[in-house]
Amino acid sequence: DNEESLNQEQNNILKSTIDDYLEVFKVDMNGDSYIVLTNALFEYFSMGSFPILTSKINFKRINKKRVGWALKELYKSEKTNNLEIEYFRFAKENINLFANEDIVEEGFKQSNFYKAFTTNPAK
């Protein structure tokens, strides 16, 4: 029973951490996109893989670097390793802002897609 309440507590912390990073974008998203995104990220960080989404995550007009930066900061808060290509693949396949980005295996860190996640938009 103790283990279950510990898991529940960790789940609540993860959920609130995801909200801390992404809630600011709620008004910039269409329909239930916010719920779809936060649930997918929750599954990724708790289970290690992304769910298959039935609907795309749609943002209204917004600076994609703001969104990419927030996703990177969230990732860094949950994992110590470098951003995984799978994280970008999820963004490309499921988030309208990144649909046209290219994932190049070689020299990925020099790509515009990588920079969209790692360039601080506040600077």
N, CA, C and O atoms as a DFTB+ gen file, in Angstrom:
492 C
 N C O
     1  1       0.834      -1.204       0.000
     2  2       0.000       0.000       0.000
     3  2       0.876       1.263       0.000
     4  3       0.556       2.262      -0.645
     5  1       1.979       1.186       0.737
     6  2       2.910       2.315       0.766
     7  2       3.499       2.590      -0.616
     8  3       3.661       3.738      -1.031
     9  1       3.814       1.497      -1.313
    10  2       4.391       1.633      -2.656
    11  2       3.390       2.302      -3.602
    12  3       3.758       3.120      -4.444
    13  1       2.116       1.934      -3.442
    14  2       1.078       2.514      -4.299
    15  2       0.923       4.015      -4.053
    16  3       0.776       4.788      -5.000
    17  1       0.956       4.424      -2.794
    18  2       0.825       5.857      -2.512
    19  2       2.067       6.630      -2.955
    20  3       1.978       7.803      -3.317
    21  1       3.227       5.966      -2.924
    22  2       4.445       6.592      -3.424
    23  2       4.351       6.794      -4.933
    24  3       4.700       7.857      -5.447
    25  1       3.874       5.762      -5.642
    26  2       3.663       5.880      -7.093
    27  2       2.679       6.994      -7.418
    28  3       2.894       7.787      -8.335
    29  1       1.596       7.038      -6.649
    30  2       0.575       8.065      -6.861
    31  2       1.170       9.458      -6.669
    32  3       0.882      10.378      -7.435
    33  1       1.996       9.599      -5.645
    34  2       2.639      10.872      -5.367
    35  2       3.584      11.267      -6.500
    36  3       3.599      12.420      -6.931
    37  1       4.373      10.299      -6.982
    38  2       5.275      10.572      -8.103
    39  2       4.484      10.953      -9.354
    40  3       4.890      11.846     -10.098
    41  1       3.354      10.279      -9.586
    42  2       2.492      10.607     -10.717
    43  2       1.948      12.026     -10.604
    44  3       1.913      12.764     -11.589
    45  1       1.524      12.405      -9.398
    46  2       1.008      13.757      -9.184
    47  2       2.096      14.804      -9.404
    48  3       1.838      15.865      -9.973
    49  1       3.315      14.503      -8.952
    50  2       4.436      15.423      -9.150
    51  2       4.729      15.559     -10.641
    52  3       4.932      16.667     -11.137
    53  1       4.750      14.441     -11.353
    54  2       4.998      14.471     -12.789
    55  2       3.923      15.287     -13.504
    56  3       4.230      16.130     -14.346
    57  1       2.662      15.028     -13.161
    58  2       1.559      15.781     -13.788
    59  2       1.707      17.279     -13.539
    60  3       1.542      18.080     -14.459
    61  1       2.013      17.657     -12.312
    62  2       2.119      19.089     -12.014
    63  2       3.370      19.698     -12.642
    64  3       3.376      20.880     -12.987
    65  1       4.431      18.900     -12.794
    66  2       5.631      19.385     -13.478
    67  2       5.314      19.664     -14.946
    68  3       5.695      20.707     -15.478
    69  1       4.625      18.742     -15.593
    70  2       4.225      18.936     -16.994
    71  2       3.376      20.198     -17.112
    72  3       3.584      21.011     -18.012
    73  1       2.416      20.357     -16.194
    74  2       1.576      21.564     -16.193
    75  2       2.398      22.836     -15.982
    76  3       2.147      23.861     -16.615
    77  1       3.382      22.754     -15.084
    78  2       4.221      23.926     -14.812
    79  2       4.869      24.453     -16.086
    80  3       4.958      25.663     -16.295
    81  1       5.319      23.536     -16.931
    82  2       6.017      23.940     -18.154
    83  2       5.073      24.317     -19.297
    84  3       5.409      25.160     -20.129
    85  1       3.899      23.697     -19.337
    86  2       3.067      23.833     -20.535
    87  2       1.756      24.593     -20.365
    88  3       1.135      24.984     -21.353
    89  1       1.336      24.802     -19.130
    90  2       0.036      25.446     -18.890
    91  2      -0.071      26.816     -19.564
    92  3      -1.155      27.219     -19.987
    93  1       1.043      27.522     -19.663
    94  2       1.074      28.846     -20.272
    95  2       0.601      28.799     -21.737
    96  3       0.158      29.814     -22.274
    97  1       0.695      27.629     -22.379
    98  2       0.311      27.496     -23.787
    99  2      -1.144      27.057     -23.973
   100  3      -1.633      26.986     -25.100
   101  1      -1.828      26.765     -22.881
   102  2      -3.198      26.259     -22.944
   103  2      -4.095      27.137     -23.831
   104  3      -4.880      26.629     -24.632
   105  1      -3.966      28.443     -23.676
   106  2      -4.796      29.375     -24.448
   107  2      -4.414      29.419     -25.928
   108  3      -5.190      29.886     -26.761
   109  1      -3.216      28.932     -26.247
   110  2      -2.722      28.929     -27.627
   111  2      -3.006      27.609     -28.344
   112  3      -2.510      27.378     -29.447
   113  1      -3.794      26.758     -27.725
   114  2      -4.053      25.442     -28.297
   115  2      -5.531      25.273     -28.606
   116  3      -6.395      25.842     -27.939
   117  1      -5.802      24.477     -29.635
   118  2      -7.179      24.251     -30.060
   119  2      -7.768      22.998     -29.420
   120  3      -7.072      22.008     -29.194
   121  1      -9.063      23.064     -29.135
   122  2      -9.806      21.900     -28.647
   123  2      -9.184      21.256     -27.430
   124  3      -8.834      21.930     -26.461
   125  1      -9.050      19.929     -27.493
   126  2      -8.496      19.187     -26.365
   127  2      -7.005      18.906     -26.547
   128  3      -6.461      17.988     -25.932
   129  1      -6.348      19.700     -27.392
   130  2      -4.917      19.500     -27.662
   131  2      -4.067      19.518     -26.397
   132  3      -3.114      18.749     -26.274
   133  1      -4.410      20.392     -25.462
   134  2      -3.615      20.482     -24.231
   135  2      -3.665      19.159     -23.457
   136  3      -2.640      18.663     -22.991
   137  1      -4.850      18.610     -23.331
   138  2      -5.033      17.346     -22.608
   139  2      -4.301      16.214     -23.329
   140  3      -3.633      15.393     -22.701
   141  1      -4.436      16.183     -24.659
   142  2      -3.768      15.152     -25.461
   143  2      -2.256      15.237     -25.276
   144  3      -1.594      14.218     -25.081
   145  1      -1.706      16.455     -25.337
   146  2      -0.262      16.652     -25.193
   147  2       0.224      16.270     -23.797
   148  3       1.195      15.527     -23.657
   149  1      -0.444      16.771     -22.778
   150  2       0.028      16.489     -21.412
   151  2      -0.098      14.999     -21.069
   152  3       0.760      14.448     -20.380
   153  1      -1.157      14.354     -21.544
   154  2      -1.308      12.917     -21.297
   155  2      -0.234      12.112     -22.024
   156  3       0.294      11.142     -21.481
   157  1       0.088      12.516     -23.255
   158  2       1.125      11.818     -24.023
   159  2       2.484      11.977     -23.347
   160  3       3.252      11.019     -23.251
   161  1       2.776      13.187     -22.879
   162  2       4.054      13.431     -22.197
   163  2       4.110      12.677     -20.872
   164  3       5.158      12.154     -20.492
   165  1       2.980      12.625     -20.174
   166  2       2.922      11.866     -18.921
   167  2       3.263      10.400     -19.176
   168  3       4.043       9.797     -18.439
   169  1       2.674       9.837     -20.224
   170  2       2.933       8.433     -20.547
   171  2       4.399       8.234     -20.934
   172  3       5.023       7.246     -20.546
   173  1       4.939       9.175     -21.698
   174  2       6.341       9.084     -22.121
   175  2       7.282       9.096     -20.920
   176  3       8.173       8.252     -20.820
   177  1       7.089      10.045     -20.013
   178  2       7.993      10.157     -18.870
   179  2       7.769       9.075     -17.821
   180  3       8.698       8.741     -17.085
   181  1       6.567       8.521     -17.731
   182  2       6.330       7.487     -16.725
   183  2       6.529       6.073     -17.271
   184  3       6.948       5.184     -16.529
   185  1       6.235       5.848     -18.557
   186  2       6.328       4.501     -19.137
   187  2       7.524       4.334     -20.077
   188  3       7.931       3.209     -20.369
   189  1       8.088       5.449     -20.553
   190  2       9.251       5.360     -21.427
   191  2       8.956       5.381     -22.912
   192  3       9.873       5.333     -23.732
   193  1       7.678       5.453     -23.264
   194  2       7.341       5.546     -24.686
   195  2       6.065       6.366     -24.867
   196  3       5.248       6.499     -23.955
   197  1       5.923       6.908     -26.072
   198  2       4.750       7.721     -26.369
   199  2       3.583       6.845     -26.796
   200  3       3.779       5.801     -27.417
   201  1       2.370       7.270     -26.464
   202  2       1.195       6.552     -26.961
   203  2       0.991       6.879     -28.447
   204  3       1.546       7.854     -28.955
   205  1       0.203       6.072     -29.126
   206  2      -0.210       6.390     -30.492
   207  2      -1.401       7.331     -30.363
   208  3      -2.417       6.977     -29.765
   209  1      -1.275       8.525     -30.921
   210  2      -2.345       9.511     -30.777
   211  2      -3.369       9.378     -31.900
   212  3      -3.024       9.090     -33.046
   213  1      -4.624       9.592     -31.548
   214  2      -5.689       9.522     -32.550
   215  2      -5.985      10.903     -33.137
   216  3      -6.618      11.014     -34.187
   217  1      -5.525      11.954     -32.453
   218  2      -5.728      13.296     -32.999
   219  2      -4.447      14.111     -32.853
   220  3      -3.665      13.906     -31.924
   221  1      -4.249      15.030     -33.779
   222  2      -3.059      15.888     -33.762
   223  2      -3.186      16.927     -32.647
   224  3      -4.283      17.263     -32.199
   225  1      -2.026      17.421     -32.217
   226  2      -1.976      18.493     -31.219
   227  2      -1.829      19.791     -31.999
   228  3      -0.828      20.012     -32.679
   229  1      -2.833      20.638     -31.891
   230  2      -2.858      21.850     -32.699
   231  2      -2.697      23.110     -31.871
   232  3      -3.445      23.377     -30.931
   233  1      -1.681      23.877     -32.264
   234  2      -1.466      25.193     -31.683
   235  2      -1.996      26.243     -32.647
   236  3      -1.991      26.050     -33.863
   237  1      -2.452      27.352     -32.087
   238  2      -2.771      28.511     -32.912
   239  2      -1.447      29.159     -33.291
   240  3      -0.391      28.572     -33.053
   241  1      -1.475      30.344     -33.871
   242  2      -0.229      31.018     -34.257
   243  2       0.583      31.348     -33.004
   244  3       0.132      32.082     -32.125
   245  1       1.774      30.793     -32.948
   246  2       2.649      31.001     -31.790
   247  2       4.080      30.742     -32.243
   248  3       4.314      29.992     -33.192
   249  1       5.025      31.360     -31.566
   250  2       6.435      31.138     -31.855
   251  2       6.781      29.702     -31.462
   252  3       6.747      29.347     -30.283
   253  1       7.115      28.881     -32.460
   254  2       7.379      27.466     -32.156
   255  2       8.612      27.279     -31.277
   256  3       8.744      26.253     -30.610
   257  1       9.511      28.253     -31.269
   258  2      10.677      28.150     -30.383
   259  2      10.250      28.218     -28.921
   260  3      10.874      27.593     -28.064
   261  1       9.190      28.973     -28.627
   262  2       8.678      29.024     -27.245
   263  2       8.197      27.646     -26.819
   264  3       8.469      27.197     -25.706
   265  1       7.483      26.983     -27.712
   266  2       6.948      25.654     -27.415
   267  2       8.080      24.637     -27.342
   268  3       8.132      23.824     -26.419
   269  1       8.986      24.683     -28.316
   270  2      10.120      23.755     -28.333
   271  2      10.986      23.894     -27.091
   272  3      11.413      22.903     -26.499
   273  1      11.238      25.153     -26.704
   274  2      12.052      25.423     -25.507
   275  2      11.370      24.842     -24.264
   276  3      12.028      24.207     -23.440
   277  1      10.073      25.051     -24.125
   278  2       9.337      24.528     -22.966
   279  2       9.388      23.001     -22.943
   280  3       9.557      22.400     -21.882
   281  1       9.243      22.376     -24.106
   282  2       9.316      20.913     -24.173
   283  2      10.709      20.419     -23.786
   284  3      10.846      19.403     -23.105
   285  1      11.740      21.142     -24.223
   286  2      13.118      20.759     -23.867
   287  2      13.347      20.930     -22.370
   288  3      13.916      20.050     -21.724
   289  1      12.903      22.063     -21.814
   290  2      13.078      22.308     -20.376
   291  2      12.350      21.245     -19.547
   292  3      12.869      20.781     -18.531
   293  1      11.160      20.868     -19.981
   294  2      10.410      19.803     -19.310
   295  2      11.214      18.502     -19.369
   296  3      11.358      17.812     -18.360
   297  1      11.728      18.176     -20.535
   298  2      12.525      16.957     -20.714
   299  2      13.714      16.955     -19.762
   300  3      13.982      15.960     -19.089
   301  1      14.424      18.078     -19.714
   302  2      15.613      18.194     -18.857
   303  2      15.246      18.061     -17.372
   304  3      16.052      17.586     -16.572
   305  1      14.048      18.474     -17.015
   306  2      13.632      18.363     -15.616
   307  2      13.329      16.915     -15.226
   308  3      13.382      16.560     -14.049
   309  1      13.013      16.089     -16.216
   310  2      12.636      14.699     -15.941
   311  2      13.733      13.695     -16.246
   312  3      13.776      12.629     -15.632
   313  1      14.617      14.009     -17.178
   314  2      15.651      13.063     -17.602
   315  2      17.007      13.751     -17.588
   316  3      17.107      14.957     -17.815
   317  1      18.038      12.982     -17.323
   318  2      19.372      13.560     -17.286
   319  2      20.092      13.422     -18.622
   320  3      21.033      14.163     -18.903
   321  1      19.651      12.474     -19.444
   322  2      20.334      12.261     -20.719
   323  2      19.942      13.321     -21.753
   324  3      19.001      14.087     -21.546
   325  1      20.662      13.351     -22.846
   326  2      20.379      14.305     -23.921
   327  2      19.013      14.020     -24.531
   328  3      18.470      12.923     -24.399
   329  1      18.480      15.016     -25.189
   330  2      17.199      14.859     -25.877
   331  2      17.270      13.680     -26.844
   332  3      18.198      13.578     -27.647
   333  1      16.292      12.802     -26.760
   334  2      16.264      11.634     -27.636
   335  2      15.571      12.002     -28.937
   336  3      14.656      12.825     -28.956
   337  1      16.014      11.386     -30.019
   338  2      15.430      11.653     -31.331
   339  2      13.935      11.307     -31.331
   340  3      13.143      11.914     -32.051
   341  1      13.574      10.330     -30.516
   342  2      12.170       9.906     -30.385
   343  2      11.278      11.077     -29.919
   344  3      10.122      11.186     -30.329
   345  1      11.821      11.929     -29.079
   346  2      11.098      13.090     -28.555
   347  2      10.765      14.048     -29.706
   348  3       9.660      14.585     -29.785
   349  1      11.747      14.250     -30.595
   350  2      11.539      15.104     -31.765
   351  2      10.578      14.440     -32.750
   352  3       9.732      15.100     -33.354
   353  1      10.725      13.130     -32.900
   354  2       9.856      12.394     -33.821
   355  2       8.394      12.538     -33.378
   356  3       7.502      12.738     -34.203
   357  1       8.165      12.435     -32.077
   358  2       6.810      12.621     -31.548
   359  2       6.292      14.020     -31.903
   360  3       5.154      14.173     -32.346
   361  1       7.138      15.036     -31.705
   362  2       6.737      16.414     -31.997
   363  2       6.414      16.573     -33.479
   364  3       5.396      17.169     -33.833
   365  1       7.266      16.049     -34.337
   366  2       7.064      16.159     -35.783
   367  2       5.759      15.483     -36.213
   368  3       5.000      16.031     -37.012
   369  1       5.513      14.299     -35.678
   370  2       4.357      13.515     -36.113
   371  2       3.045      13.972     -35.487
   372  3       1.976      13.708     -36.037
   373  1       3.111      14.655     -34.341
   374  2       1.872      14.927     -33.604
   375  2       1.562      16.390     -33.298
   376  3       0.433      16.713     -32.928
   377  1       2.538      17.273     -33.446
   378  2       2.302      18.687     -33.128
   379  2       2.380      19.496     -34.415
   380  3       3.396      19.471     -35.110
   381  1       1.308      20.211     -34.730
   382  2       1.240      20.930     -36.002
   383  2       2.405      21.890     -36.235
   384  3       2.829      22.069     -37.377
   385  1       2.930      22.508     -35.182
   386  2       4.017      23.473     -35.330
   387  2       5.281      22.847     -35.935
   388  3       6.060      23.529     -36.602
   389  1       5.474      21.565     -35.700
   390  2       6.715      20.894     -36.105
   391  2       6.524      19.919     -37.264
   392  3       7.446      19.183     -37.616
   393  1       5.342      19.915     -37.851
   394  2       5.013      18.946     -38.908
   395  2       5.949      19.032     -40.112
   396  3       6.228      18.017     -40.750
   397  1       6.434      20.225     -40.426
   398  2       7.273      20.401     -41.618
   399  2       8.768      20.320     -41.332
   400  3       9.585      20.518     -42.231
   401  1       9.126      20.030     -40.091
   402  2      10.540      19.935     -39.733
   403  2      11.122      18.614     -40.239
   404  3      10.419      17.611     -40.365
   405  1      12.404      18.641     -40.519
   406  2      13.080      17.425     -40.972
   407  2      13.938      16.864     -39.850
   408  3      14.591      17.605     -39.116
   409  1      13.924      15.554     -39.733
   410  2      14.802      14.884     -38.782
   411  2      15.949      14.291     -39.592
   412  3      15.775      13.333     -40.346
   413  1      17.108      14.878     -39.419
   414  2      18.302      14.353     -40.091
   415  2      19.132      13.630     -39.041
   416  3      19.523      14.215     -38.031
   417  1      19.393      12.375     -39.287
   418  2      20.118      11.566     -38.300
   419  2      21.540      12.095     -38.084
   420  3      22.040      12.126     -36.960
   421  1      22.172      12.506     -39.173
   422  2      23.556      12.962     -39.085
   423  2      23.591      14.478     -38.911
   424  3      22.963      15.212     -39.674
   425  1      24.317      14.931     -37.918
   426  2      24.415      16.369     -37.682
   427  2      23.109      16.972     -37.190
   428  3      22.821      18.144     -37.433
   429  1      22.320      16.156     -36.494
   430  2      21.003      16.624     -36.039
   431  2      21.084      17.868     -35.158
   432  3      20.215      18.738     -35.213
   433  1      22.133      17.943     -34.349
   434  2      22.251      19.082     -33.432
   435  2      22.471      20.409     -34.158
   436  3      22.318      21.474     -33.561
   437  1      22.828      20.351     -35.442
   438  2      22.984      21.570     -36.231
   439  2      21.689      21.930     -36.974
   440  3      21.601      22.991     -37.593
   441  1      20.699      21.058     -36.912
   442  2      19.466      21.278     -37.674
   443  2      18.585      22.354     -37.049
   444  3      18.660      22.621     -35.850
   445  1      17.754      22.965     -37.884
   446  2      16.808      23.977     -37.413
   447  2      15.817      23.394     -36.416
   448  3      15.399      24.072     -35.477
   449  1      15.446      22.148     -36.622
   450  2      14.502      21.480     -35.729
   451  2      15.097      21.398     -34.320
   452  3      14.427      21.728     -33.341
   453  1      16.345      20.960     -34.221
   454  2      17.010      20.884     -32.923
   455  2      17.102      22.274     -32.297
   456  3      16.871      22.444     -31.100
   457  1      17.441      23.259     -33.119
   458  2      17.573      24.627     -32.623
   459  2      16.236      25.193     -32.147
   460  3      16.204      26.030     -31.246
   461  1      15.138      24.743     -32.745
   462  2      13.816      25.193     -32.307
   463  2      13.539      24.769     -30.862
   464  3      12.744      25.397     -30.162
   465  1      14.196      23.708     -30.433
   466  2      14.026      23.212     -29.064
   467  2      15.080      23.786     -28.111
   468  3      14.864      23.833     -26.900
   469  1      16.203      24.216     -28.652
   470  2      17.317      24.551     -27.765
   471  2      17.718      26.028     -27.807
   472  3      18.699      26.420     -27.176
   473  1      16.976      26.835     -28.536
   474  2      17.244      28.265     -28.576
   475  2      16.288      28.955     -27.614
   476  3      15.071      28.828     -27.743
   477  1      16.832      29.678     -26.662
   478  2      15.975      30.363     -25.689
   479  2      15.279      31.532     -26.379
   480  3      15.936      32.490     -26.787
   481  1      13.939      31.461     -26.516
   482  2      13.203      32.514     -27.221
   483  2      13.171      33.831     -26.455
   484  3      12.847      34.874     -27.023
   485  1      13.504      33.787     -25.176
   486  2      13.461      35.006     -24.356
   487  2      14.686      35.898     -24.603
   488  3      14.713      37.055     -24.184
   489  1      15.690      35.353     -25.282
   490  2      16.929      36.119     -25.504
   491  2      16.926      36.817     -26.851
   492  3      17.890      37.501     -27.194
